Amino acid sequence: QVELLESGGGLVQPGGSLRLSCAASVNILTINTMGWYRRAPGKERELVASLTNVGLKTYADSVKGRFTISRDNAKNTVYLEMNSLQSEDTAVYYCNVAYSYGRQYWGLGTLVTVSS
């Protein structure tokens, strides 16, 4: 069982920045892929960014150049740095980890609201 604790969400004005954190209860070096998803009001959940254990990063087209995913292995934590936030980024953001054999786990989510 893997527990994921997200933090860093909140209310921010358009153009502002936030950094989300996801702390895992296990050694993240054993995890194949760590990622962030989001679900906006009235929309389906979508992949925002992912990072594999060999450093391969993937981003949704809508966040390329604005969001950066990174990890701190010593802290078993993955981050999502979000800059130039727009109202369209308003969503609940979920941390996800996936093992190479297919098992995956989700955090409870953290709400990001971009509004003036």
mmCIF file with all atom_site columns, C-alpha atoms in Angstrom:
data_model
loop_
_atom_site.group_PDB
_atom_site.id
_atom_site.type_symbol
_atom_site.label_atom_id
_atom_site.label_alt_id
_atom_site.label_comp_id
_atom_site.label_asym_id
_atom_site.label_entity_id
_atom_site.label_seq_id
_atom_site.pdbx_PDB_ins_code
_atom_site.Cartn_x
_atom_site.Cartn_y
_atom_site.Cartn_z
_atom_site.occupancy
_atom_site.B_iso_or_equiv
_atom_site.pdbx_formal_charge
_atom_site.auth_seq_id
_atom_site.auth_comp_id
_atom_site.auth_asym_id
_atom_site.auth_atom_id
_atom_site.pdbx_PDB_model_num
ATOM 1   C CA . GLN A 1 1   ? 0.000   0.000  0.000   1.00 0.00 ? 1   GLN A CA 1
ATOM 2   C CA . VAL A 1 2   ? 1.316   3.438  -0.970  1.00 0.00 ? 2   VAL A CA 1
ATOM 3   C CA . GLU A 1 3   ? 0.032   6.601  0.624   1.00 0.00 ? 3   GLU A CA 1
ATOM 4   C CA . LEU A 1 4   ? 0.338   9.883  -1.210  1.00 0.00 ? 4   LEU A CA 1
ATOM 5   C CA . LEU A 1 5   ? -0.064  13.212 0.504   1.00 0.00 ? 5   LEU A CA 1
ATOM 6   C CA . GLU A 1 6   ? -0.553  16.232 -1.744  1.00 0.00 ? 6   GLU A CA 1
ATOM 7   C CA . SER A 1 7   ? -0.112  19.805 -0.608  1.00 0.00 ? 7   SER A CA 1
ATOM 8   C CA . GLY A 1 8   ? 0.383   23.272 -2.041  1.00 0.00 ? 8   GLY A CA 1
ATOM 9   C CA . GLY A 1 9   ? -2.989  23.976 -3.596  1.00 0.00 ? 9   GLY A CA 1
ATOM 10  C CA . GLY A 1 10  ? -4.903  27.165 -2.997  1.00 0.00 ? 10  GLY A CA 1
ATOM 11  C CA . LEU A 1 11  ? -6.252  30.343 -4.494  1.00 0.00 ? 11  LEU A CA 1
ATOM 12  C CA . VAL A 1 12  ? -4.006  32.299 -6.835  1.00 0.00 ? 12  VAL A CA 1
ATOM 13  C CA . GLN A 1 13  ? -4.552  35.180 -9.215  1.00 0.00 ? 13  GLN A CA 1
ATOM 14  C CA . PRO A 1 14  ? -4.150  34.756 -12.967 1.00 0.00 ? 14  PRO A CA 1
ATOM 15  C CA . GLY A 1 15  ? -0.495  34.932 -13.868 1.00 0.00 ? 15  GLY A CA 1
ATOM 16  C CA . GLY A 1 16  ? 0.555   33.683 -10.466 1.00 0.00 ? 16  GLY A CA 1
ATOM 17  C CA . SER A 1 17  ? 2.454   30.598 -9.405  1.00 0.00 ? 17  SER A CA 1
ATOM 18  C CA . LEU A 1 18  ? 2.029   27.632 -7.126  1.00 0.00 ? 18  LEU A CA 1
ATOM 19  C CA . ARG A 1 19  ? 4.085   24.589 -6.286  1.00 0.00 ? 19  ARG A CA 1
ATOM 20  C CA . LEU A 1 20  ? 2.348   21.330 -5.549  1.00 0.00 ? 20  LEU A CA 1
ATOM 21  C CA . SER A 1 21  ? 4.050   18.604 -3.552  1.00 0.00 ? 21  SER A CA 1
ATOM 22  C CA . CYS A 1 22  ? 3.265   14.919 -3.297  1.00 0.00 ? 22  CYS A CA 1
ATOM 23  C CA . ALA A 1 23  ? 4.978   12.980 -0.545  1.00 0.00 ? 23  ALA A CA 1
ATOM 24  C CA . ALA A 1 24  ? 4.979   9.208  -0.905  1.00 0.00 ? 24  ALA A CA 1
ATOM 25  C CA . SER A 1 25  ? 5.113   6.723  1.952   1.00 0.00 ? 25  SER A CA 1
ATOM 26  C CA . VAL A 1 26  ? 7.569   4.524  0.045   1.00 0.00 ? 26  VAL A CA 1
ATOM 27  C CA . ASN A 1 27  ? 10.922  4.831  -1.618  1.00 0.00 ? 27  ASN A CA 1
ATOM 28  C CA . ILE A 1 28  ? 10.057  6.475  -4.917  1.00 0.00 ? 28  ILE A CA 1
ATOM 29  C CA . LEU A 1 29  ? 13.087  4.909  -6.598  1.00 0.00 ? 29  LEU A CA 1
ATOM 30  C CA . THR A 1 30  ? 10.986  1.730  -6.729  1.00 0.00 ? 30  THR A CA 1
ATOM 31  C CA . ILE A 1 31  ? 8.242   3.514  -8.674  1.00 0.00 ? 31  ILE A CA 1
ATOM 32  C CA . ASN A 1 32  ? 8.246   3.517  -12.458 1.00 0.00 ? 32  ASN A CA 1
ATOM 33  C CA . THR A 1 33  ? 6.240   6.686  -13.106 1.00 0.00 ? 33  THR A CA 1
ATOM 34  C CA . MET A 1 34  ? 5.055   9.549  -10.941 1.00 0.00 ? 34  MET A CA 1
ATOM 35  C CA . GLY A 1 35  ? 2.614   12.067 -12.276 1.00 0.00 ? 35  GLY A CA 1
ATOM 36  C CA . TRP A 1 36  ? 0.042   14.751 -11.765 1.00 0.00 ? 36  TRP A CA 1
ATOM 37  C CA . TYR A 1 37  ? -3.483  14.642 -13.127 1.00 0.00 ? 37  TYR A CA 1
ATOM 38  C CA . ARG A 1 38  ? -6.265  17.138 -12.808 1.00 0.00 ? 38  ARG A CA 1
ATOM 39  C CA . ARG A 1 39  ? -10.015 17.231 -13.039 1.00 0.00 ? 39  ARG A CA 1
ATOM 40  C CA . ALA A 1 40  ? -11.607 20.553 -13.838 1.00 0.00 ? 40  ALA A CA 1
ATOM 41  C CA . PRO A 1 41  ? -15.275 21.216 -13.111 1.00 0.00 ? 41  PRO A CA 1
ATOM 42  C CA . GLY A 1 42  ? -17.419 19.422 -15.657 1.00 0.00 ? 42  GLY A CA 1
ATOM 43  C CA . LYS A 1 43  ? -14.460 17.788 -17.362 1.00 0.00 ? 43  LYS A CA 1
ATOM 44  C CA . GLU A 1 44  ? -12.775 14.422 -17.315 1.00 0.00 ? 44  GLU A CA 1
ATOM 45  C CA . ARG A 1 45  ? -9.546  13.792 -15.503 1.00 0.00 ? 45  ARG A CA 1
ATOM 46  C CA . GLU A 1 46  ? -6.488  14.495 -17.633 1.00 0.00 ? 46  GLU A CA 1
ATOM 47  C CA . LEU A 1 47  ? -2.769  13.943 -17.382 1.00 0.00 ? 47  LEU A CA 1
ATOM 48  C CA . VAL A 1 48  ? -0.892  17.147 -16.604 1.00 0.00 ? 48  VAL A CA 1
ATOM 49  C CA . ALA A 1 49  ? 2.673   15.880 -16.298 1.00 0.00 ? 49  ALA A CA 1
ATOM 50  C CA . SER A 1 50  ? 4.570   12.693 -15.600 1.00 0.00 ? 50  SER A CA 1
ATOM 51  C CA . LEU A 1 51  ? 8.116   11.707 -14.764 1.00 0.00 ? 51  LEU A CA 1
ATOM 52  C CA . THR A 1 52  ? 9.627   8.260  -15.095 1.00 0.00 ? 52  THR A CA 1
ATOM 53  C CA . ASN A 1 53  ? 12.379  6.782  -12.965 1.00 0.00 ? 53  ASN A CA 1
ATOM 54  C CA . VAL A 1 54  ? 14.829  7.340  -15.806 1.00 0.00 ? 54  VAL A CA 1
ATOM 55  C CA . GLY A 1 55  ? 13.959  11.002 -16.052 1.00 0.00 ? 55  GLY A CA 1
ATOM 56  C CA . LEU A 1 56  ? 11.582  11.052 -19.018 1.00 0.00 ? 56  LEU A CA 1
ATOM 57  C CA . LYS A 1 57  ? 9.097   13.895 -18.669 1.00 0.00 ? 57  LYS A CA 1
ATOM 58  C CA . THR A 1 58  ? 5.740   14.260 -20.381 1.00 0.00 ? 58  THR A CA 1
ATOM 59  C CA . TYR A 1 59  ? 3.486   17.308 -20.337 1.00 0.00 ? 59  TYR A CA 1
ATOM 60  C CA . ALA A 1 60  ? 0.020   18.101 -21.556 1.00 0.00 ? 60  ALA A CA 1
ATOM 61  C CA . ASP A 1 61  ? 0.142   20.559 -24.450 1.00 0.00 ? 61  ASP A CA 1
ATOM 62  C CA . SER A 1 62  ? -1.860  23.065 -22.427 1.00 0.00 ? 62  SER A CA 1
ATOM 63  C CA . VAL A 1 63  ? 0.828   23.334 -19.726 1.00 0.00 ? 63  VAL A CA 1
ATOM 64  C CA . LYS A 1 64  ? 4.052   23.029 -21.740 1.00 0.00 ? 64  LYS A CA 1
ATOM 65  C CA . GLY A 1 65  ? 6.407   25.866 -20.966 1.00 0.00 ? 65  GLY A CA 1
ATOM 66  C CA . ARG A 1 66  ? 4.463   26.823 -17.838 1.00 0.00 ? 66  ARG A CA 1
ATOM 67  C CA . PHE A 1 67  ? 4.570   23.742 -15.601 1.00 0.00 ? 67  PHE A CA 1
ATOM 68  C CA . THR A 1 68  ? 7.587   21.731 -14.489 1.00 0.00 ? 68  THR A CA 1
ATOM 69  C CA . ILE A 1 69  ? 7.573   18.331 -12.832 1.00 0.00 ? 69  ILE A CA 1
ATOM 70  C CA . SER A 1 70  ? 10.478  17.257 -10.667 1.00 0.00 ? 70  SER A CA 1
ATOM 71  C CA . ARG A 1 71  ? 11.312  14.855 -7.880  1.00 0.00 ? 71  ARG A CA 1
ATOM 72  C CA . ASP A 1 72  ? 13.431  14.709 -4.749  1.00 0.00 ? 72  ASP A CA 1
ATOM 73  C CA . ASN A 1 73  ? 14.369  11.092 -4.160  1.00 0.00 ? 73  ASN A CA 1
ATOM 74  C CA . ALA A 1 74  ? 15.751  11.799 -0.706  1.00 0.00 ? 74  ALA A CA 1
ATOM 75  C CA . LYS A 1 75  ? 12.369  13.172 0.371   1.00 0.00 ? 75  LYS A CA 1
ATOM 76  C CA . ASN A 1 76  ? 10.289  10.673 -1.628  1.00 0.00 ? 76  ASN A CA 1
ATOM 77  C CA . THR A 1 77  ? 8.466   13.651 -3.076  1.00 0.00 ? 77  THR A CA 1
ATOM 78  C CA . VAL A 1 78  ? 7.389   14.764 -6.520  1.00 0.00 ? 78  VAL A CA 1
ATOM 79  C CA . TYR A 1 79  ? 6.659   18.402 -7.293  1.00 0.00 ? 79  TYR A CA 1
ATOM 80  C CA . LEU A 1 80  ? 4.678   20.339 -9.848  1.00 0.00 ? 80  LEU A CA 1
ATOM 81  C CA . GLU A 1 81  ? 5.830   23.895 -10.321 1.00 0.00 ? 81  GLU A CA 1
ATOM 82  C CA . MET A 1 82  ? 3.054   25.879 -11.971 1.00 0.00 ? 82  MET A CA 1
ATOM 83  C CA . ASN A 1 83  ? 3.703   29.315 -13.435 1.00 0.00 ? 83  ASN A CA 1
ATOM 84  C CA . SER A 1 84  ? 1.620   31.750 -15.465 1.00 0.00 ? 84  SER A CA 1
ATOM 85  C CA . LEU A 1 85  ? -1.517  30.169 -14.105 1.00 0.00 ? 85  LEU A CA 1
ATOM 86  C CA . GLN A 1 86  ? -4.732  30.724 -15.996 1.00 0.00 ? 86  GLN A CA 1
ATOM 87  C CA . SER A 1 87  ? -8.353  30.306 -15.050 1.00 0.00 ? 87  SER A CA 1
ATOM 88  C CA . GLU A 1 88  ? -8.386  27.182 -17.215 1.00 0.00 ? 88  GLU A CA 1
ATOM 89  C CA . ASP A 1 89  ? -5.936  25.600 -14.768 1.00 0.00 ? 89  ASP A CA 1
ATOM 90  C CA . THR A 1 90  ? -8.551  25.609 -12.024 1.00 0.00 ? 90  THR A CA 1
ATOM 91  C CA . ALA A 1 91  ? -9.023  21.985 -11.006 1.00 0.00 ? 91  ALA A CA 1
ATOM 92  C CA . VAL A 1 92  ? -8.425  19.377 -8.381  1.00 0.00 ? 92  VAL A CA 1
ATOM 93  C CA . TYR A 1 93  ? -4.898  18.078 -8.889  1.00 0.00 ? 93  TYR A CA 1
ATOM 94  C CA . TYR A 1 94  ? -4.134  14.459 -8.104  1.00 0.00 ? 94  TYR A CA 1
ATOM 95  C CA . CYS A 1 95  ? -0.821  12.758 -7.575  1.00 0.00 ? 95  CYS A CA 1
ATOM 96  C CA . ASN A 1 96  ? -0.415  9.354  -9.179  1.00 0.00 ? 96  ASN A CA 1
ATOM 97  C CA . VAL A 1 97  ? 2.286   6.705  -8.956  1.00 0.00 ? 97  VAL A CA 1
ATOM 98  C CA . ALA A 1 98  ? 2.525   3.642  -11.127 1.00 0.00 ? 98  ALA A CA 1
ATOM 99  C CA . TYR A 1 99  ? 4.694   0.573  -10.795 1.00 0.00 ? 99  TYR A CA 1
ATOM 100 C CA . SER A 1 100 ? 6.092   -1.223 -13.803 1.00 0.00 ? 100 SER A CA 1
ATOM 101 C CA . TYR A 1 101 ? 3.849   -4.233 -13.121 1.00 0.00 ? 101 TYR A CA 1
ATOM 102 C CA . GLY A 1 102 ? 0.730   -2.076 -13.443 1.00 0.00 ? 102 GLY A CA 1
ATOM 103 C CA . ARG A 1 103 ? -0.315  -1.281 -9.897  1.00 0.00 ? 103 ARG A CA 1
ATOM 104 C CA . GLN A 1 104 ? -1.000  2.379  -9.320  1.00 0.00 ? 104 GLN A CA 1
ATOM 105 C CA . TYR A 1 105 ? -2.067  4.613  -6.478  1.00 0.00 ? 105 TYR A CA 1
ATOM 106 C CA . TRP A 1 106 ? -3.778  7.982  -6.191  1.00 0.00 ? 106 TRP A CA 1
ATOM 107 C CA . GLY A 1 107 ? -3.690  10.802 -3.722  1.00 0.00 ? 107 GLY A CA 1
ATOM 108 C CA . LEU A 1 108 ? -6.845  12.484 -2.461  1.00 0.00 ? 108 LEU A CA 1
ATOM 109 C CA . GLY A 1 109 ? -6.223  15.626 -4.462  1.00 0.00 ? 109 GLY A CA 1
ATOM 110 C CA . THR A 1 110 ? -5.535  19.263 -3.812  1.00 0.00 ? 110 THR A CA 1
ATOM 111 C CA . LEU A 1 111 ? -7.655  22.111 -5.138  1.00 0.00 ? 111 LEU A CA 1
ATOM 112 C CA . VAL A 1 112 ? -6.116  24.832 -7.270  1.00 0.00 ? 112 VAL A CA 1
ATOM 113 C CA . THR A 1 113 ? -8.297  27.853 -7.969  1.00 0.00 ? 113 THR A CA 1
ATOM 114 C CA . VAL A 1 114 ? -7.111  30.547 -10.347 1.00 0.00 ? 114 VAL A CA 1
ATOM 115 C CA . SER A 1 115 ? -9.251  33.621 -9.989  1.00 0.00 ? 115 SER A CA 1
ATOM 116 C CA . SER A 1 116 ? -9.004  37.354 -9.522  1.00 0.00 ? 116 SER A CA 1
#
